[in-house]
Coordinates of N, CA and C and ligand atoms in Angstrom, one line a residue:
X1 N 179.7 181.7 52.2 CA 178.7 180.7 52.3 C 178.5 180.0 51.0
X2 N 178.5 178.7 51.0 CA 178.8 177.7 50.1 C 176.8 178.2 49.6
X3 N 176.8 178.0 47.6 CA 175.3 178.3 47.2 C 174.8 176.5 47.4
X4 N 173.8 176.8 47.7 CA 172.8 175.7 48.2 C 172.4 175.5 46.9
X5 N 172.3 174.0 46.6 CA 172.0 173.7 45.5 C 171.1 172.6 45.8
X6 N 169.8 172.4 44.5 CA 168.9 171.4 44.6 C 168.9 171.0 43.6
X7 N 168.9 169.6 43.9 CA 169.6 168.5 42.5 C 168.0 167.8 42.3
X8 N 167.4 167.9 41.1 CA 165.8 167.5 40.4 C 166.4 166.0 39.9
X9 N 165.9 165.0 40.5 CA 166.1 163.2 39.2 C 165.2 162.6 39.3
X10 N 164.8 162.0 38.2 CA 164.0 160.9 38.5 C 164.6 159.7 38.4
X11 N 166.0 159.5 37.9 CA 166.3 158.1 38.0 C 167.1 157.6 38.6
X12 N 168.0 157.1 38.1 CA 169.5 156.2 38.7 C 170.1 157.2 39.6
X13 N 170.7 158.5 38.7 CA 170.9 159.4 40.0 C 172.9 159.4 39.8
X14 N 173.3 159.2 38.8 CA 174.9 159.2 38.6 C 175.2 160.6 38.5
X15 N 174.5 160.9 38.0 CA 174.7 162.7 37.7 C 175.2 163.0 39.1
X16 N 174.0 163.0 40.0 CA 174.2 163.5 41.4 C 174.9 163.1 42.5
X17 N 175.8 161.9 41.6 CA 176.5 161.4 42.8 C 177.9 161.8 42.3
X18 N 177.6 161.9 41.0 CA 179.0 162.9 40.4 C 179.3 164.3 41.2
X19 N 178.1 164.9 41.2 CA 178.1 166.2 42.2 C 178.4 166.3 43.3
X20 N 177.6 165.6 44.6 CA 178.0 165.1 45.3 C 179.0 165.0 45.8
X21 N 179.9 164.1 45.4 CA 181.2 163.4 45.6 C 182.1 164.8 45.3
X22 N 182.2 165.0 44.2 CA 182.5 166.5 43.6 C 182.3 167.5 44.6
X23 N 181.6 168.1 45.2 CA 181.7 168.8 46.4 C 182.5 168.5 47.5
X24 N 181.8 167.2 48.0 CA 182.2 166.6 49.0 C 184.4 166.2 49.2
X25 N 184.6 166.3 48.0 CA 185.7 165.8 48.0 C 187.1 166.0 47.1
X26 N 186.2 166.9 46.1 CA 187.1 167.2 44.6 C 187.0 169.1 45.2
X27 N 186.4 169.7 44.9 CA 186.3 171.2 44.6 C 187.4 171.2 45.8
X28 N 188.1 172.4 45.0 CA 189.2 172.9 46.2 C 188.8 174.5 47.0
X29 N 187.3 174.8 46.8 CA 186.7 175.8 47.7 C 185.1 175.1 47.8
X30 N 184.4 175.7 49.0 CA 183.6 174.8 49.2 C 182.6 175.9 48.8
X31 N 182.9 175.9 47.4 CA 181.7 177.2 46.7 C 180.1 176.7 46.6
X32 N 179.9 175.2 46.6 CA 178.9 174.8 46.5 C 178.3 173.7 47.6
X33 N 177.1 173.3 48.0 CA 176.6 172.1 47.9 C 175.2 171.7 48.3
X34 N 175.2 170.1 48.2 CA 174.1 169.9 47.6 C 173.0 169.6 48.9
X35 N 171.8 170.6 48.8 CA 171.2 170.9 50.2 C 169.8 170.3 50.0
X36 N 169.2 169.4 49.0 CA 167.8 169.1 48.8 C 167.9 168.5 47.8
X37 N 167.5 166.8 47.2 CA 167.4 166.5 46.3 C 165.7 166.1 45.9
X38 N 165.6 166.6 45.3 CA 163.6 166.0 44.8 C 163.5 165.7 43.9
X39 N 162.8 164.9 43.7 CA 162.5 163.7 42.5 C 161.0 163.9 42.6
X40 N 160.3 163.8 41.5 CA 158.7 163.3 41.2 C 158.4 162.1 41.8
X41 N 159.3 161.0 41.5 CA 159.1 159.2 41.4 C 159.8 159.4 43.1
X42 N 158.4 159.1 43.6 CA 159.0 158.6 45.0 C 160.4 157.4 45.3
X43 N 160.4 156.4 44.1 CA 161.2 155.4 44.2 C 162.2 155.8 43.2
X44 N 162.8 156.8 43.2 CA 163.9 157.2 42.5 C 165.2 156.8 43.4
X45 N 166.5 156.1 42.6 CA 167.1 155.7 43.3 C 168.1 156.7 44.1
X46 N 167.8 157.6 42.8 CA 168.5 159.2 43.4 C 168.4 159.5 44.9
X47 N 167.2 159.0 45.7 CA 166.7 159.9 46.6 C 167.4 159.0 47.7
X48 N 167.7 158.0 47.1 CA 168.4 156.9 47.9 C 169.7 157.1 48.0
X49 N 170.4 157.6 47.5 CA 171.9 158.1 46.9 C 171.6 159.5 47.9
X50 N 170.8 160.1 48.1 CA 171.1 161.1 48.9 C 170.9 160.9 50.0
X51 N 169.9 160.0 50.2 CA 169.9 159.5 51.9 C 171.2 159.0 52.3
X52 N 171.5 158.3 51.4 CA 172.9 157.6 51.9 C 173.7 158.5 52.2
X53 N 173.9 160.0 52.0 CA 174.9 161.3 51.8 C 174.4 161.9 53.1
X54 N 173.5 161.6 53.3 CA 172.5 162.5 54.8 C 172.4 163.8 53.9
X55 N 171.7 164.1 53.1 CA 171.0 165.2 51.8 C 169.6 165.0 52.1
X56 N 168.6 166.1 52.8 CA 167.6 166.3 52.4 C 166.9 165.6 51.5
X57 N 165.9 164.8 51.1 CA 165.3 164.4 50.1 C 163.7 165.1 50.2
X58 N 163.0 165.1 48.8 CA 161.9 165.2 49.0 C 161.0 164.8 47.9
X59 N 159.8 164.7 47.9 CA 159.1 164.2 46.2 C 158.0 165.1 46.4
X60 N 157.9 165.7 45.4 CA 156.9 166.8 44.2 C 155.8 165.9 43.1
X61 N 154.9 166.2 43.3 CA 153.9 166.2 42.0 C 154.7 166.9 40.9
X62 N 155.3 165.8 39.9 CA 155.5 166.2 38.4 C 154.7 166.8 37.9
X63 N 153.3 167.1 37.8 CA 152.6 167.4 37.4 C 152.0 168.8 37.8
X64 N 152.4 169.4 38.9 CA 151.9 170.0 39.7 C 151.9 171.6 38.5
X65 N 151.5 172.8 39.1 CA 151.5 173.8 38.4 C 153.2 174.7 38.6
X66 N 153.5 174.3 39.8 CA 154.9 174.8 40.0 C 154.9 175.2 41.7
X67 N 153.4 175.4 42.2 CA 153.5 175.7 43.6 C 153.8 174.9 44.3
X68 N 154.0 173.6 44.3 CA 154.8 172.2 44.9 C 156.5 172.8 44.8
X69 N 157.0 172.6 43.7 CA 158.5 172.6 43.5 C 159.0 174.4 44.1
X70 N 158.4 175.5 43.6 CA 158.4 176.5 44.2 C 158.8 176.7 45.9
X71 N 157.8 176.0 46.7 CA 157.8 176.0 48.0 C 159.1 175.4 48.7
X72 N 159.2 174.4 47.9 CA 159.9 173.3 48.4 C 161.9 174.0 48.2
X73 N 161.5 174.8 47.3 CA 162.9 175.2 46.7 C 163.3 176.6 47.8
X74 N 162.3 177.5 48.4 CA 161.6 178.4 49.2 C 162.6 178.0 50.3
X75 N 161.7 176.8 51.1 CA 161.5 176.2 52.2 C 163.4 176.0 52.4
X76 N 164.2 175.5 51.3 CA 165.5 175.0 51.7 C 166.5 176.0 51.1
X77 N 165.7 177.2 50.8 CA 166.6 178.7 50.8 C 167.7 178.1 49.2
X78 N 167.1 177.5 48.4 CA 168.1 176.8 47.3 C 168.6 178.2 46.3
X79 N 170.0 178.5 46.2 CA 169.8 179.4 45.2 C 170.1 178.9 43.6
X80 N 170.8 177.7 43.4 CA 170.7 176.8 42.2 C 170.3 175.8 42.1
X81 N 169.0 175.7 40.8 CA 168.8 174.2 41.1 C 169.7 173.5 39.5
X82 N 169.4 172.2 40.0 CA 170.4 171.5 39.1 C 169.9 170.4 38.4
X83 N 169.1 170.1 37.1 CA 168.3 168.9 37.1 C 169.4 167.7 36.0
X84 N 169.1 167.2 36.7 CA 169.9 165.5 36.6 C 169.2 164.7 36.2
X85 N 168.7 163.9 35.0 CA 167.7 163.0 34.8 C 166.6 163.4 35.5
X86 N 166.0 164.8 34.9 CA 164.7 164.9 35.6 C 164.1 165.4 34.3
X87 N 163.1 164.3 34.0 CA 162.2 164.4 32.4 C 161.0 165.2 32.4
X88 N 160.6 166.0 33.4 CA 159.1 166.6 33.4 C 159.5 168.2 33.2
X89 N 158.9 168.9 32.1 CA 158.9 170.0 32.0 C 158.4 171.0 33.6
X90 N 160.0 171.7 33.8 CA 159.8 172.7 34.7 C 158.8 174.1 35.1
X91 N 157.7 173.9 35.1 CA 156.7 175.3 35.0 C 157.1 176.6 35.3
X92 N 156.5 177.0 34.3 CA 157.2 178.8 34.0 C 157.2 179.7 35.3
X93 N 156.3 179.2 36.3 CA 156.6 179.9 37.9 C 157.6 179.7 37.9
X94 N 158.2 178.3 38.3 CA 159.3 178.2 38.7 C 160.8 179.1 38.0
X95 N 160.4 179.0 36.1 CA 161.4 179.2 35.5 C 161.7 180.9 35.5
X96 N 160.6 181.3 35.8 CA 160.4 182.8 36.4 C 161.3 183.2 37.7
X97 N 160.9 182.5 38.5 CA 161.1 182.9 40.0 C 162.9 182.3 39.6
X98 N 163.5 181.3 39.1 CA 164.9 181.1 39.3 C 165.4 181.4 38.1
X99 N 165.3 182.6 37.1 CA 165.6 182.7 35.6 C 167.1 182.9 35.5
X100 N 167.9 181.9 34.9 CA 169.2 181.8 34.9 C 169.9 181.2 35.9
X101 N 169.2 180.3 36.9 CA 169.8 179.7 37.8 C 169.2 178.2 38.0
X102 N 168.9 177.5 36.9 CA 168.0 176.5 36.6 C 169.2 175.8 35.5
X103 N 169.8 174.4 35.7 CA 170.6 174.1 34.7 C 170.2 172.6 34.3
X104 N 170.9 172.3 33.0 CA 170.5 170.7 32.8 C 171.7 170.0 32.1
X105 N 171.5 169.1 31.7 CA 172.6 168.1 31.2 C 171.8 167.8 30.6
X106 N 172.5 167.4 29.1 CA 171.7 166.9 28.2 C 172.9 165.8 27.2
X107 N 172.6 164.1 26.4 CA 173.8 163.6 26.2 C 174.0 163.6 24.9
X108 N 174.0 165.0 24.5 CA 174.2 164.8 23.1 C 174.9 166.5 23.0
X109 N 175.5 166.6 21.4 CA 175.4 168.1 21.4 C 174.4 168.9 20.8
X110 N 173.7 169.4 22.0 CA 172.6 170.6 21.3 C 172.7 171.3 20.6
X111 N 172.5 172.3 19.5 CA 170.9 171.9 19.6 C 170.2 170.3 18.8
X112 N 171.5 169.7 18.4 CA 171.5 168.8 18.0 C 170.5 167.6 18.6
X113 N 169.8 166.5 18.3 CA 169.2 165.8 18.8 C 168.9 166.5 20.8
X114 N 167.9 167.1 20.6 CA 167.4 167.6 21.6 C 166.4 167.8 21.7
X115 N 165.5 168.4 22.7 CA 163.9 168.7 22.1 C 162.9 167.6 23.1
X116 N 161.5 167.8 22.9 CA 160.6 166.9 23.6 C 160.5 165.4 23.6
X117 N 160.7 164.7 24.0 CA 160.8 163.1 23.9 C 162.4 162.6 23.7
X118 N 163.4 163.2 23.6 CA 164.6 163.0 23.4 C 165.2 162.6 24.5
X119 N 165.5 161.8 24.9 CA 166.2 161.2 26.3 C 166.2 160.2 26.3
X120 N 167.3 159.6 27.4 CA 167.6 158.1 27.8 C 168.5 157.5 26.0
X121 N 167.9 156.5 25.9 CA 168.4 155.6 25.0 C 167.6 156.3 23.8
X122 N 166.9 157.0 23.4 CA 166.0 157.3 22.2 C 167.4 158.6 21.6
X123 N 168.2 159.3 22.3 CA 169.3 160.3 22.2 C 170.2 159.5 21.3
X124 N 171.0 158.6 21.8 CA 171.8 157.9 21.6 C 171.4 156.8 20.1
X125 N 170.4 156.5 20.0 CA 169.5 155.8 18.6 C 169.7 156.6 18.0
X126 N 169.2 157.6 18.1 CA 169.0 158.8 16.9 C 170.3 159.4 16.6
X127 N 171.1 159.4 17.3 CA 172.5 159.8 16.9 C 173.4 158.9 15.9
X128 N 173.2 157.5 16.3 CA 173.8 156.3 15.7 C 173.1 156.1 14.3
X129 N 171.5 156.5 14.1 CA 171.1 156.4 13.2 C 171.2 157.2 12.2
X130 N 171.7 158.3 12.3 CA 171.9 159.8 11.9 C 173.3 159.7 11.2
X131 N 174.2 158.9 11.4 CA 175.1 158.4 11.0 C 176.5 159.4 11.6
X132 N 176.3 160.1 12.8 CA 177.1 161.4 13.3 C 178.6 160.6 13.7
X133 N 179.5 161.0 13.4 CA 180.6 160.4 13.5 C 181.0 161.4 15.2
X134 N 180.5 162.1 15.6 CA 180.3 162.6 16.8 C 179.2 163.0 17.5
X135 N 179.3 162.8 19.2 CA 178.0 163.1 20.0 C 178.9 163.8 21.2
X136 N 178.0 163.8 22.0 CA 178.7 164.5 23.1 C 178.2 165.3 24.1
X137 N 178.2 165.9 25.4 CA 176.9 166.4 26.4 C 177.0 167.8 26.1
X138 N 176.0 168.4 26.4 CA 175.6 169.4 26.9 C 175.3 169.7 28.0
X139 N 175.4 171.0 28.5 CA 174.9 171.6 29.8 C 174.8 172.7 29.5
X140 N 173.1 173.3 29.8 CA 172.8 174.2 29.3 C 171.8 175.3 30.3
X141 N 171.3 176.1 30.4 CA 170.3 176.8 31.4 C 168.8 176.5 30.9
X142 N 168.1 176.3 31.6 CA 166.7 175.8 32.1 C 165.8 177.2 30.9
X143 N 165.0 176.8 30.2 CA 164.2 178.0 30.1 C 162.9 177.4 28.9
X144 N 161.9 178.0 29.2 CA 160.6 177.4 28.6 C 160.4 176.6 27.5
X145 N 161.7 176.3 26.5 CA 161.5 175.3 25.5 C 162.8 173.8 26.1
X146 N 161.9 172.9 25.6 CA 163.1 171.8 26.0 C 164.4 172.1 25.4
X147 N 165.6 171.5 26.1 CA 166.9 171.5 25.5 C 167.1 172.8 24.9
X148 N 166.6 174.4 24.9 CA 167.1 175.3 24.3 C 167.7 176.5 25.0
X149 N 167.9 176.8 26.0 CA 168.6 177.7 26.9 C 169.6 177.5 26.8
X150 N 170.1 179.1 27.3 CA 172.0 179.2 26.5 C 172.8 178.1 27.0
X151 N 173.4 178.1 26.0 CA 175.0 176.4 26.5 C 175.7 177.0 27.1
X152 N 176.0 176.2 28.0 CA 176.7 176.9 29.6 C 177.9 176.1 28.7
X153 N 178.7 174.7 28.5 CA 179.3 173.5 28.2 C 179.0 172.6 27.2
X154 N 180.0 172.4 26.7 CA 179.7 171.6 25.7 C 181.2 170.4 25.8
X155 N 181.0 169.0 25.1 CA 182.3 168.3 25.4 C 182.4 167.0 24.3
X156 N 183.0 167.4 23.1 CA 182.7 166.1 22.3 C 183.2 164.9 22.8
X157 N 182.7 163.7 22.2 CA 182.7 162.3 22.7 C 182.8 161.6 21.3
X158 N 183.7 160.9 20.5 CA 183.4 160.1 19.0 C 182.5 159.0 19.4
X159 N 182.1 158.6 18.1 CA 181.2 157.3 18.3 C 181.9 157.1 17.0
X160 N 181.9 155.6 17.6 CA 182.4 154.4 16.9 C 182.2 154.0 16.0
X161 N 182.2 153.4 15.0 CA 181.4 152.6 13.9 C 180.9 151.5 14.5
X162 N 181.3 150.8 15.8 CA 180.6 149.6 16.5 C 179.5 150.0 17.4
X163 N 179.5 151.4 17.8 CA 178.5 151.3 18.8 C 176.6 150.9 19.0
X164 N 177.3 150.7 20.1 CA 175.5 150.6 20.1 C 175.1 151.9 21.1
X165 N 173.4 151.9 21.2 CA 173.1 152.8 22.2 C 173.6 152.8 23.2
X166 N 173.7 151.8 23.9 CA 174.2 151.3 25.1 C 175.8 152.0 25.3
X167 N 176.5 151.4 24.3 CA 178.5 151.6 24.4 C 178.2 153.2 24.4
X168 N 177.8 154.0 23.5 CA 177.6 155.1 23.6 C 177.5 156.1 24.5
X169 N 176.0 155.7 25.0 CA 175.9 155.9 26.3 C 176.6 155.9 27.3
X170 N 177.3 154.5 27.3 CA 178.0 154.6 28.7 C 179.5 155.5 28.3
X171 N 180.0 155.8 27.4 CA 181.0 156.6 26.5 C 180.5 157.9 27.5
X172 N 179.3 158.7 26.7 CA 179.1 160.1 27.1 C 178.6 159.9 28.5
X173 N 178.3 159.3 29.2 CA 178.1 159.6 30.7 C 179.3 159.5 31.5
X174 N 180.0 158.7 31.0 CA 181.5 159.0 31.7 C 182.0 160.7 31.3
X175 N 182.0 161.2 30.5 CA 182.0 162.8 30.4 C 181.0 163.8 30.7
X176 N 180.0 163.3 31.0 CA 179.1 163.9 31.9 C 179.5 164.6 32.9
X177 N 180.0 163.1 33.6 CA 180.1 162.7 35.5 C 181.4 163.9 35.6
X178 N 182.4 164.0 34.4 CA 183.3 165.2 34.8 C 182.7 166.7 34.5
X179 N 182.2 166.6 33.6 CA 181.6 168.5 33.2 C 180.6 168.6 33.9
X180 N 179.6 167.8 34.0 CA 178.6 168.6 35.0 C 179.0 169.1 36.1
X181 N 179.7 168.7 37.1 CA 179.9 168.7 38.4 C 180.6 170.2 38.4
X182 N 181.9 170.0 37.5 CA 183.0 171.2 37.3 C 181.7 172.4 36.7
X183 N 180.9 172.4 35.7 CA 179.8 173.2 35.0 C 179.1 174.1 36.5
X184 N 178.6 173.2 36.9 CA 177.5 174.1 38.5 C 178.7 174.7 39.3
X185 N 179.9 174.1 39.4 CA 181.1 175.0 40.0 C 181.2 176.1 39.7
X186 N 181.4 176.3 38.3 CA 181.6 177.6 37.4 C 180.7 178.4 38.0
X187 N 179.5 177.9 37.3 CA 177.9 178.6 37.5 C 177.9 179.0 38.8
X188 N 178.3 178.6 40.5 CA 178.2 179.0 41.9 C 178.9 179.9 41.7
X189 N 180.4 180.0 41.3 CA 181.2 180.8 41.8 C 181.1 181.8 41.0
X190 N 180.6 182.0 39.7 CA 180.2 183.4 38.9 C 179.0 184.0 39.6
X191 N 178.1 183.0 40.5 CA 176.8 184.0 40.9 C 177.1 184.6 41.9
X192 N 178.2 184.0 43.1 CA 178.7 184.6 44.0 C 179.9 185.8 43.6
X193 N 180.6 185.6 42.4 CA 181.0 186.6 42.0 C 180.0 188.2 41.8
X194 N 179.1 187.9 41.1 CA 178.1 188.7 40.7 C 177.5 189.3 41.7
X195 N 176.8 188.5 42.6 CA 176.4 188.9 44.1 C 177.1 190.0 45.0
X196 N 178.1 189.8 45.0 CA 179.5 190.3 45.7 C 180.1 191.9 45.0
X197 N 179.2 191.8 43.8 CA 179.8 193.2 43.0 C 178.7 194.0 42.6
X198 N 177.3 193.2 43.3 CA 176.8 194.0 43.1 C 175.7 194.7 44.7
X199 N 176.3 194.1 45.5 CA 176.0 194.6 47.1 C 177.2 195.5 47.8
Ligands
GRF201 C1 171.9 161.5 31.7 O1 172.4 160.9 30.6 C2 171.6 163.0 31.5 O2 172.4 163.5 30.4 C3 170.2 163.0 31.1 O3 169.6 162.0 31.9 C4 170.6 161.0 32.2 C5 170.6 160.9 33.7 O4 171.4 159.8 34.2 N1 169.6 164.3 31.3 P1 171.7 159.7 35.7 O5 170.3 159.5 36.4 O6 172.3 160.9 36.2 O7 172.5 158.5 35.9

């Protein structure tokens, strides 16, 4: 049985179309896929990206205490979730109830420029300003401080002496769109490994 995964965005949603597609078309076992995507931002274009896929969609109070995202995760039997451009701190119910099966992307290398307010284009500024002759993503596990749960992945990316945030950016998300996808592969097929050795 392929692990059910639920992809968390609030935005554009490339992450998840990297996955997506990656399931749908790259993995040569069908260890994973993607069964619920939820977004806080009802108008996330993510959710649109999944409709297009015929994926489950649904939207949560960002805010909520965690009994919104809990239920919802419950309800569609998810055993990995996977957050993709999703900027709202995950509540400790949640990080409780899925401890070690909660993952993130992050476009820098941690623990390097990481932390509360660090995302989008503010990552990439601070990197260029820092004068780092390298940057590069992370993928790492979910757990009560921003950006610090163990590094599942890591993948350097140079920066330029010309770049801007922008060139940057679109630099490390093109390396994203390959480690992520391959990253939650790893992560399914070690849990079904695990599962399997220990029933
Ligand atoms: C990515 O850069 C990811 O590293 C960060 O948020 C961005 C999401 O982009 N966590 P997208 O919505 O997947 O295009």
């Amino acid at each position: 049985m392929p692990s059910r995964l639920a992809v968390l965005a609030s935005g554009r949603g490339s992450n998840l179309q990297a996955i997506i597609d990656h399931f749908d078309n790259i993995a040569r076992e069908r260890v994973a896929k993607v069964a619920l995507v939820a977004s806080n931002r009802a108008d996330s274009p993510a959710l649109i990206r999944a409709a297009t896929a015929s994926i489950d969609i649904a939207h949560f109070d960002g805010a909520d205490d965690g009994t919104q995202l809990l239920a919802l995760l419950q309800k569609f039997r998810i055993d990995l979730v996977v957050l993709a451009g999703y900027l709202k701190k995950i509540p400790s119910t949640v990080i409780r109830e899925y401890a070690g099966r909660i993952m993130n992307i992050h476009p820098a290398l941690l623990p390097a420029f990481g932390g509360e307010g660090m995302y989008g284009a503010r990552v990439h500024e601070a990197v260029i300003a820092a004068g780092a002759k390298e940057s590069g993503v992370t993928v790492h596990l979910v757990d009560d401080d921003y950006d610090r749960g163990s590094i599942l992945a890591q993948w350097r990316v140079p920066v330029e002496k010309s770049d801007t945030a922008e060139s940057l950016a679109a630099r490390v998300l093109n390396v994203e769109h390959i480690v992520y996808p391959r990253t939650v592969e790893m992560v399914a097929m070690l849990q079904q490994l695990e599962s399997k050795t220990s029933s």
